[in-house]
Amino acid sequence: MASRKHTRILWLGFNEVKEEIKFRPLKDRYLEGEFTAMFEPFPFPSSDPEPLLEVPFKARMNDTEGKPREYSLDQALSWGYGLDSESSLSFPAYYVDGEGQQTLFCLKVVFNTEKVEPDHYCKQAIRRLLADANFYGHHLRDVAGTLVPRHYGVWRAKTGEWGGTVLCSVTEWGGVTSDKVAAKKRDTTMVKKAIGRTIERLHNHSIHHNQLRHAGQVHHLLVRFDKTDAGTITRCFVVDFSKAAKVPCARNLPILPIDADVYDGPAGKGCNEARSVTYLLGMSKPEVDMSPSSNMCRAIRFCERYSAQHPSLDNAAVMVVQRHHFFSDEPPLEPDITFGFRPDGKVVFDVTDSDSVVKRLPEVYVESLVS
């Protein structure tokens, strides 16, 4: 797919009656500035020559404690010189096709970009929006739509006195923050496990978010409940990769409710971000004293010995096998991986996966590695 830089958007302004912003992506595209990345094509039907996104004007932005706040139109339009923040404003947006079906999107917008002084901390919002899109274009397209929302691009538009020069990114709607799910008393244990699995799968691709260290950052973890003919599917997405990095993961336990203190003892080794997420989701039990015969210690021992026997394997492969043997009641990390068993009853893994995360795992008698 060819890379593109910017697409001109025509902003039609604020509709005082319906209280919504409407804008259309124009067909003509132009190249401008230093930003380059690759994004997904909009999922608009070819039968609609002028698709329209509609944005109910409920501007949200995270405060200094990471809590979302709503802003009026006047407040939002003063971003950059009256409303100061390192965060962009977020809007839900929707597209309605000819049959009345809605497709949800998320817009991140910064107004008055030309008015922000170079050394002003509001400039961080602009840098973060571009850095997030840039990381997506280079590292996240393989997991788009499964672990992260699809990203449709970044635009710059001049709106005159209305909002100045506006920078806007458009992504797939990822859902609501995990703390909102807890507030509505949904099945939070199931949701927490799904979030942990999403983080683990990102780590299997060596993608570290680097903004999941404290409670004020849980807004980066989104949950969406998709209704299908077979029932409701819980999906989790991670957003804002403006500070992310490609780093191999060294975790030695899954992000699940575990009988261990993730910051002490054998479980205290490994991946800092995995430990932080386990703790933030309330799935660590600091009061538990892990004995060498406990399932947690056996699982950690297996990782160490399996890795030592097969130093060419990366940690993603090792964690896939560990989860299958020690946490088999949980959904597998990589659904396309299959496991084999020997007729003599010994558990043997012969795993082949077409994905790049795990190519092939050597056969192993698990019991010989956990004693």
GROMACS .gro file of N, CA, C and O in nm, residues 38-125:
model
  352
   38MET      N    1   0.160   0.504   0.706
   38MET     CA    2   0.065   0.428   0.626
   38MET      C    3  -0.055   0.394   0.713
   38MET      O    4  -0.040   0.352   0.828
   39PHE      N    5  -0.173   0.411   0.656
   39PHE     CA    6  -0.296   0.390   0.732
   39PHE      C    7  -0.391   0.299   0.655
   39PHE      O    8  -0.362   0.256   0.544
   40GLU      N    9  -0.507   0.274   0.716
   40GLU     CA   10  -0.607   0.189   0.653
   40GLU      C   11  -0.702   0.272   0.568
   40GLU      O   12  -0.726   0.389   0.597
   41PRO      N   13  -0.759   0.214   0.463
   41PRO     CA   14  -0.860   0.286   0.386
   41PRO      C   15  -0.990   0.295   0.466
   41PRO      O   16  -1.025   0.204   0.542
   42PHE      N   17  -1.062   0.404   0.451
   42PHE     CA   18  -1.190   0.418   0.519
   42PHE      C   19  -1.286   0.308   0.473
   42PHE      O   20  -1.290   0.273   0.355
   43PRO      N   21  -1.366   0.253   0.565
   43PRO     CA   22  -1.459   0.145   0.528
   43PRO      C   23  -1.591   0.197   0.471
   43PRO      O   24  -1.698   0.144   0.501
   44PHE      N   25  -1.585   0.303   0.391
   44PHE     CA   26  -1.707   0.357   0.331
   44PHE      C   27  -1.742   0.279   0.205
   44PHE      O   28  -1.652   0.239   0.129
   45PRO      N   29  -1.870   0.257   0.178
   45PRO     CA   30  -1.909   0.185   0.055
   45PRO      C   31  -1.877   0.269  -0.068
   45PRO      O   32  -1.886   0.391  -0.067
   46SER      N   33  -1.840   0.200  -0.176
   46SER     CA   34  -1.808   0.270  -0.300
   46SER      C   35  -1.929   0.341  -0.360
   46SER      O   36  -1.915   0.432  -0.441
   47SER      N   37  -2.048   0.300  -0.316
   47SER     CA   38  -2.170   0.363  -0.367
   47SER      C   39  -2.193   0.502  -0.310
   47SER      O   40  -2.280   0.575  -0.358
   48ASP      N   41  -2.116   0.539  -0.206
   48ASP     CA   42  -2.131   0.671  -0.145
   48ASP      C   43  -2.013   0.758  -0.189
   48ASP      O   44  -1.904   0.746  -0.134
   49PRO      N   45  -2.033   0.847  -0.285
   49PRO     CA   46  -1.921   0.926  -0.336
   49PRO      C   47  -1.875   1.035  -0.241
   49PRO      O   48  -1.761   1.082  -0.249
   50GLU      N   49  -1.961   1.077  -0.148
   50GLU     CA   50  -1.925   1.183  -0.054
   50GLU      C   51  -1.964   1.142   0.088
   50GLU      O   52  -2.060   1.192   0.145
   51PRO      N   53  -1.890   1.048   0.146
   51PRO     CA   54  -1.924   1.003   0.281
   51PRO      C   55  -1.911   1.117   0.383
   51PRO      O   56  -1.822   1.201   0.372
   52LEU      N   57  -1.999   1.116   0.481
   52LEU     CA   58  -2.004   1.222   0.581
   52LEU      C   59  -1.991   1.162   0.720
   52LEU      O   60  -2.064   1.070   0.757
   53LEU      N   61  -1.896   1.214   0.799
   53LEU     CA   62  -1.886   1.177   0.940
   53LEU      C   63  -1.957   1.284   1.022
   53LEU      O   64  -1.937   1.403   1.000
   54GLU      N   65  -2.038   1.239   1.116
   54GLU     CA   66  -2.109   1.331   1.202
   54GLU      C   67  -2.058   1.314   1.345
   54GLU      O   68  -2.039   1.202   1.393
   55VAL      N   69  -2.037   1.427   1.410
   55VAL     CA   70  -1.975   1.427   1.543
   55VAL      C   71  -2.064   1.498   1.644
   55VAL      O   72  -2.069   1.620   1.645
   56PRO      N   73  -2.139   1.424   1.726
   56PRO     CA   74  -2.212   1.490   1.835
   56PRO      C   75  -2.112   1.562   1.923
   56PRO      O   76  -2.015   1.503   1.968
   57PHE      N   77  -2.134   1.691   1.949
   57PHE     CA   78  -2.028   1.769   2.011
   57PHE      C   79  -2.022   1.745   2.161
   57PHE      O   80  -2.081   1.818   2.241
   58LYS      N   81  -1.952   1.641   2.198
   58LYS     CA   82  -1.922   1.613   2.339
   58LYS      C   83  -1.771   1.595   2.348
   58LYS      O   84  -1.719   1.484   2.338
   59ALA      N   85  -1.702   1.704   2.362
   59ALA     CA   86  -1.557   1.699   2.366
   59ALA      C   87  -1.508   1.642   2.498
   59ALA      O   88  -1.555   1.682   2.605
   60ARG      N   89  -1.413   1.551   2.491
   60ARG     CA   90  -1.355   1.492   2.612
   60ARG      C   91  -1.204   1.506   2.608
   60ARG      O   92  -1.142   1.496   2.502
   61MET      N   93  -1.148   1.529   2.724
   61MET     CA   94  -1.003   1.537   2.734
   61MET      C   95  -0.965   1.494   2.875
   61MET      O   96  -1.036   1.523   2.972
   62ASN      N   97  -0.853   1.423   2.887
   62ASN     CA   98  -0.809   1.375   3.018
   62ASN      C   99  -0.740   1.487   3.094
   62ASN      O  100  -0.659   1.561   3.038
   63ASP      N  101  -0.774   1.500   3.222
   63ASP     CA  102  -0.710   1.602   3.304
   63ASP      C  103  -0.573   1.552   3.351
   63ASP      O  104  -0.525   1.447   3.307
   64THR      N  105  -0.511   1.626   3.439
   64THR     CA  106  -0.375   1.592   3.482
   64THR      C  107  -0.369   1.461   3.559
   64THR      O  108  -0.262   1.401   3.571
   65GLU      N  109  -0.484   1.414   3.611
   65GLU     CA  110  -0.488   1.287   3.683
   65GLU      C  111  -0.531   1.172   3.594
   65GLU      O  112  -0.551   1.060   3.640
   66GLY      N  113  -0.548   1.201   3.465
   66GLY     CA  114  -0.587   1.097   3.372
   66GLY      C  115  -0.736   1.072   3.367
   66GLY      O  116  -0.782   0.978   3.301
   67LYS      N  117  -0.817   1.154   3.435
   67LYS     CA  118  -0.962   1.135   3.436
   67LYS      C  119  -1.025   1.217   3.324
   67LYS      O  120  -0.993   1.334   3.304
   68PRO      N  121  -1.118   1.156   3.247
   68PRO     CA  122  -1.180   1.228   3.136
   68PRO      C  123  -1.276   1.337   3.186
   68PRO      O  124  -1.348   1.318   3.283
   69ARG      N  125  -1.273   1.450   3.118
   69ARG     CA  126  -1.363   1.560   3.147
   69ARG      C  127  -1.429   1.606   3.018
   69ARG      O  128  -1.372   1.597   2.910
   70GLU      N  129  -1.553   1.654   3.029
   70GLU     CA  130  -1.623   1.705   2.912
   70GLU      C  131  -1.608   1.856   2.906
   70GLU      O  132  -1.599   1.924   3.008
   71TYR      N  133  -1.606   1.908   2.781
   71TYR     CA  134  -1.586   2.050   2.760
   71TYR      C  135  -1.691   2.102   2.663
   71TYR      O  136  -1.732   2.031   2.570
   72SER      N  137  -1.732   2.226   2.685
   72SER     CA  138  -1.826   2.290   2.595
   72SER      C  139  -1.756   2.329   2.466
   72SER      O  140  -1.633   2.324   2.456
   73LEU      N  141  -1.835   2.371   2.368
   73LEU     CA  142  -1.778   2.412   2.242
   73LEU      C  143  -1.682   2.530   2.259
   73LEU      O  144  -1.571   2.529   2.206
   74ASP      N  145  -1.724   2.632   2.334
   74ASP     CA  146  -1.638   2.749   2.353
   74ASP      C  147  -1.506   2.710   2.418
   74ASP      O  148  -1.400   2.761   2.381
   75GLN      N  149  -1.512   2.621   2.516
   75GLN     CA  150  -1.389   2.577   2.582
   75GLN      C  151  -1.300   2.500   2.484
   75GLN      O  152  -1.179   2.520   2.478
   76ALA      N  153  -1.361   2.411   2.406
   76ALA     CA  154  -1.283   2.330   2.314
   76ALA      C  155  -1.214   2.415   2.208
   76ALA      O  156  -1.098   2.392   2.173
   77LEU      N  157  -1.285   2.515   2.159
   77LEU     CA  158  -1.229   2.599   2.054
   77LEU      C  159  -1.118   2.691   2.104
   77LEU      O  160  -1.047   2.752   2.024
   78SER      N  161  -1.104   2.700   2.236
   78SER     CA  162  -0.996   2.783   2.292
   78SER      C  163  -0.872   2.701   2.323
   78SER      O  164  -0.779   2.751   2.385
   79TRP      N  165  -0.871   2.573   2.277
   79TRP     CA  166  -0.754   2.488   2.301
   79TRP      C  167  -0.631   2.554   2.241
   79TRP      O  168  -0.632   2.600   2.127
   80GLY      N  169  -0.525   2.556   2.318
   80GLY     CA  170  -0.399   2.607   2.268
   80GLY      C  171  -0.366   2.747   2.316
   80GLY      O  172  -0.250   2.786   2.317
   81TYR      N  173  -0.469   2.824   2.356
   81TYR     CA  174  -0.440   2.958   2.408
   81TYR      C  175  -0.529   2.993   2.527
   81TYR      O  176  -0.499   3.084   2.601
   82GLY      N  177  -0.640   2.921   2.546
   82GLY     CA  178  -0.723   2.942   2.664
   82GLY      C  179  -0.737   2.813   2.743
   82GLY      O  180  -0.728   2.811   2.864
   83LEU      N  181  -0.756   2.705   2.670
   83LEU     CA  182  -0.765   2.572   2.729
   83LEU      C  183  -0.631   2.503   2.707
   83LEU      O  184  -0.599   2.463   2.595
   84ASP      N  185  -0.552   2.494   2.811
   84ASP     CA  186  -0.416   2.441   2.799
   84ASP      C  187  -0.412   2.294   2.841
   84ASP      O  188  -0.462   2.258   2.948
   85SER      N  189  -0.352   2.212   2.761
   85SER     CA  190  -0.339   2.071   2.796
   85SER      C  191  -0.238   2.005   2.705
   85SER      O  192  -0.216   2.049   2.591
   86GLU      N  193  -0.176   1.897   2.756
   86GLU     CA  194  -0.088   1.815   2.674
   86GLU      C  195  -0.167   1.710   2.597
   86GLU      O  196  -0.110   1.631   2.521
   87SER      N  197  -0.300   1.705   2.618
   87SER     CA  198  -0.383   1.604   2.553
   87SER      C  199  -0.465   1.667   2.441
   87SER      O  200  -0.499   1.785   2.445
   88SER      N  201  -0.497   1.585   2.343
   88SER     CA  202  -0.589   1.628   2.238
   88SER      C  203  -0.732   1.605   2.286
   88SER      O  204  -0.757   1.536   2.384
   89LEU      N  205  -0.828   1.665   2.216
   89LEU     CA  206  -0.969   1.646   2.246
   89LEU      C  207  -1.020   1.525   2.168
   89LEU      O  208  -0.987   1.507   2.050
   90SER      N  209  -1.101   1.444   2.232
   90SER     CA  210  -1.153   1.323   2.168
   90SER      C  211  -1.303   1.336   2.145
   90SER      O  212  -1.376   1.385   2.231
   91PHE      N  213  -1.347   1.290   2.028
   91PHE     CA  214  -1.487   1.295   1.992
   91PHE      C  215  -1.530   1.159   1.938
   91PHE      O  216  -1.458   1.100   1.858
   92PRO      N  217  -1.648   1.111   1.976
   92PRO     CA  218  -1.706   0.999   1.902
   92PRO      C  219  -1.761   1.052   1.770
   92PRO      O  220  -1.808   1.165   1.762
   93ALA      N  221  -1.752   0.973   1.665
   93ALA     CA  222  -1.806   1.014   1.535
   93ALA      C  223  -1.874   0.893   1.473
   93ALA      O  224  -1.841   0.778   1.504
   94TYR      N  225  -1.969   0.918   1.385
   94TYR     CA  226  -2.038   0.806   1.324
   94TYR      C  227  -2.068   0.833   1.177
   94TYR      O  228  -2.085   0.947   1.135
   95TYR      N  229  -2.070   0.723   1.102
   95TYR     CA  230  -2.107   0.727   0.962
   95TYR      C  231  -2.232   0.641   0.946
   95TYR      O  232  -2.241   0.531   1.000
   96VAL      N  233  -2.332   0.692   0.874
   96VAL     CA  234  -2.456   0.620   0.850
   96VAL      C  235  -2.466   0.586   0.701
   96VAL      O  236  -2.461   0.677   0.616
   97ASP      N  237  -2.475   0.456   0.670
   97ASP     CA  238  -2.483   0.418   0.529
   97ASP      C  239  -2.626   0.430   0.477
   97ASP      O  240  -2.717   0.473   0.549
   98GLY      N  241  -2.646   0.392   0.354
   98GLY     CA  242  -2.776   0.407   0.290
   98GLY      C  243  -2.885   0.323   0.352
   98GLY      O  244  -3.005   0.351   0.333
   99GLU      N  245  -2.847   0.220   0.429
   99GLU     CA  246  -2.946   0.135   0.494
   99GLU      C  247  -2.966   0.170   0.640
   99GLU      O  248  -3.035   0.100   0.713
  100GLY      N  249  -2.904   0.281   0.683
  100GLY     CA  250  -2.922   0.327   0.819
  100GLY      C  251  -2.830   0.263   0.921
  100GLY      O  252  -2.845   0.286   1.041
  101GLN      N  253  -2.731   0.183   0.876
  101GLN     CA  254  -2.638   0.118   0.967
  101GLN      C  255  -2.527   0.216   1.006
  101GLN      O  256  -2.470   0.284   0.921
  102GLN      N  257  -2.497   0.221   1.137
  102GLN     CA  258  -2.394   0.312   1.186
  102GLN      C  259  -2.259   0.244   1.199
  102GLN      O  260  -2.251   0.127   1.239
  103THR      N  261  -2.154   0.315   1.164
  103THR     CA  262  -2.017   0.274   1.191
  103THR      C  263  -1.953   0.381   1.278
  103THR      O  264  -1.955   0.499   1.242
  104LEU      N  265  -1.900   0.340   1.393
  104LEU     CA  266  -1.844   0.436   1.488
  104LEU      C  267  -1.694   0.458   1.464
  104LEU      O  268  -1.621   0.365   1.428
  105PHE      N  269  -1.652   0.582   1.488
  105PHE     CA  270  -1.512   0.620   1.479
  105PHE      C  271  -1.475   0.703   1.601
  105PHE      O  272  -1.562   0.746   1.677
  106CYS      N  273  -1.346   0.725   1.618
  106CYS     CA  274  -1.297   0.816   1.721
  106CYS      C  275  -1.210   0.921   1.655
  106CYS      O  276  -1.120   0.887   1.576
  107LEU      N  277  -1.237   1.048   1.685
  107LEU     CA  278  -1.156   1.157   1.634
  107LEU      C  279  -1.075   1.217   1.748
  107LEU      O  280  -1.128   1.240   1.857
  108LYS      N  281  -0.948   1.239   1.723
  108LYS     CA  282  -0.863   1.315   1.815
  108LYS      C  283  -0.828   1.446   1.745
  108LYS      O  284  -0.776   1.444   1.634
  109VAL      N  285  -0.858   1.557   1.811
  109VAL     CA  286  -0.850   1.687   1.746
  109VAL      C  287  -0.770   1.784   1.833
  109VAL      O  288  -0.786   1.786   1.956
  110VAL      N  289  -0.685   1.863   1.769
  110VAL     CA  290  -0.622   1.976   1.836
  110VAL      C  291  -0.652   2.100   1.752
  110VAL      O  292  -0.628   2.101   1.631
  111PHE      N  293  -0.709   2.200   1.816
  111PHE     CA  294  -0.742   2.325   1.749
  111PHE      C  295  -0.626   2.424   1.759
  111PHE      O  296  -0.536   2.409   1.842
  112ASN      N  297  -0.632   2.526   1.676
  112ASN     CA  298  -0.542   2.641   1.687
  112ASN      C  299  -0.395   2.603   1.693
  112ASN      O  300  -0.317   2.660   1.770
  113THR      N  301  -0.356   2.505   1.612
  113THR     CA  302  -0.218   2.458   1.620
  113THR      C  303  -0.118   2.567   1.584
  113THR      O  304  -0.003   2.564   1.631
  114GLU      N  305  -0.160   2.664   1.504
  114GLU     CA  306  -0.068   2.770   1.464
  114GLU      C  307  -0.047   2.873   1.575
  114GLU      O  308   0.048   2.952   1.569
  115LYS      N  309  -0.132   2.870   1.679
  115LYS     CA  310  -0.121   2.968   1.786
  115LYS      C  311  -0.035   2.919   1.903
  115LYS      O  312  -0.003   2.997   1.993
  116VAL      N  313  -0.002   2.790   1.903
  116VAL     CA  314   0.074   2.732   2.014
  116VAL      C  315   0.222   2.767   1.997
  116VAL      O  316   0.282   2.740   1.894
  117GLU      N  317   0.279   2.828   2.099
  117GLU     CA  318   0.421   2.862   2.096
  117GLU      C  319   0.506   2.735   2.095
  117GLU      O  320   0.469   2.633   2.155
  118PRO      N  321   0.621   2.738   2.028
  118PRO     CA  322   0.704   2.617   2.015
  118PRO      C  323   0.743   2.554   2.148
  118PRO      O  324   0.755   2.432   2.158
  119ASP      N  325   0.764   2.637   2.253
  119ASP     CA  326   0.808   2.583   2.381
  119ASP      C  327   0.691   2.563   2.478
  119ASP      O  328   0.713   2.530   2.594
  120HIS      N  329   0.566   2.585   2.433
  120HIS     CA  330   0.450   2.569   2.520
  120HIS      C  331   0.419   2.420   2.535
  120HIS      O  332   0.432   2.342   2.441
  121TYR      N  333   0.375   2.378   2.655
  121TYR     CA  334   0.354   2.236   2.676
  121TYR      C  335   0.234   2.182   2.597
  121TYR      O  336   0.219   2.061   2.577
  122CYS      N  337   0.146   2.270   2.546
  122CYS     CA  338   0.039   2.226   2.458
  122CYS      C  339   0.095   2.162   2.330
  122CYS      O  340   0.029   2.080   2.266
  123LYS      N  341   0.218   2.200   2.296
  123LYS     CA  342   0.282   2.145   2.177
  123LYS      C  343   0.296   1.993   2.188
  123LYS      O  344   0.303   1.922   2.088
  124GLN      N  345   0.298   1.942   2.314
  124GLN     CA  346   0.311   1.799   2.334
  124GLN      C  347   0.194   1.722   2.274
  124GLN      O  348   0.209   1.610   2.228
  125ALA      N  349   0.075   1.782   2.279
  125ALA     CA  350  -0.043   1.714   2.224
  125ALA      C  351  -0.027   1.692   2.074
  125ALA      O  352  -0.066   1.587   2.020
   0.00000   0.00000   0.00000
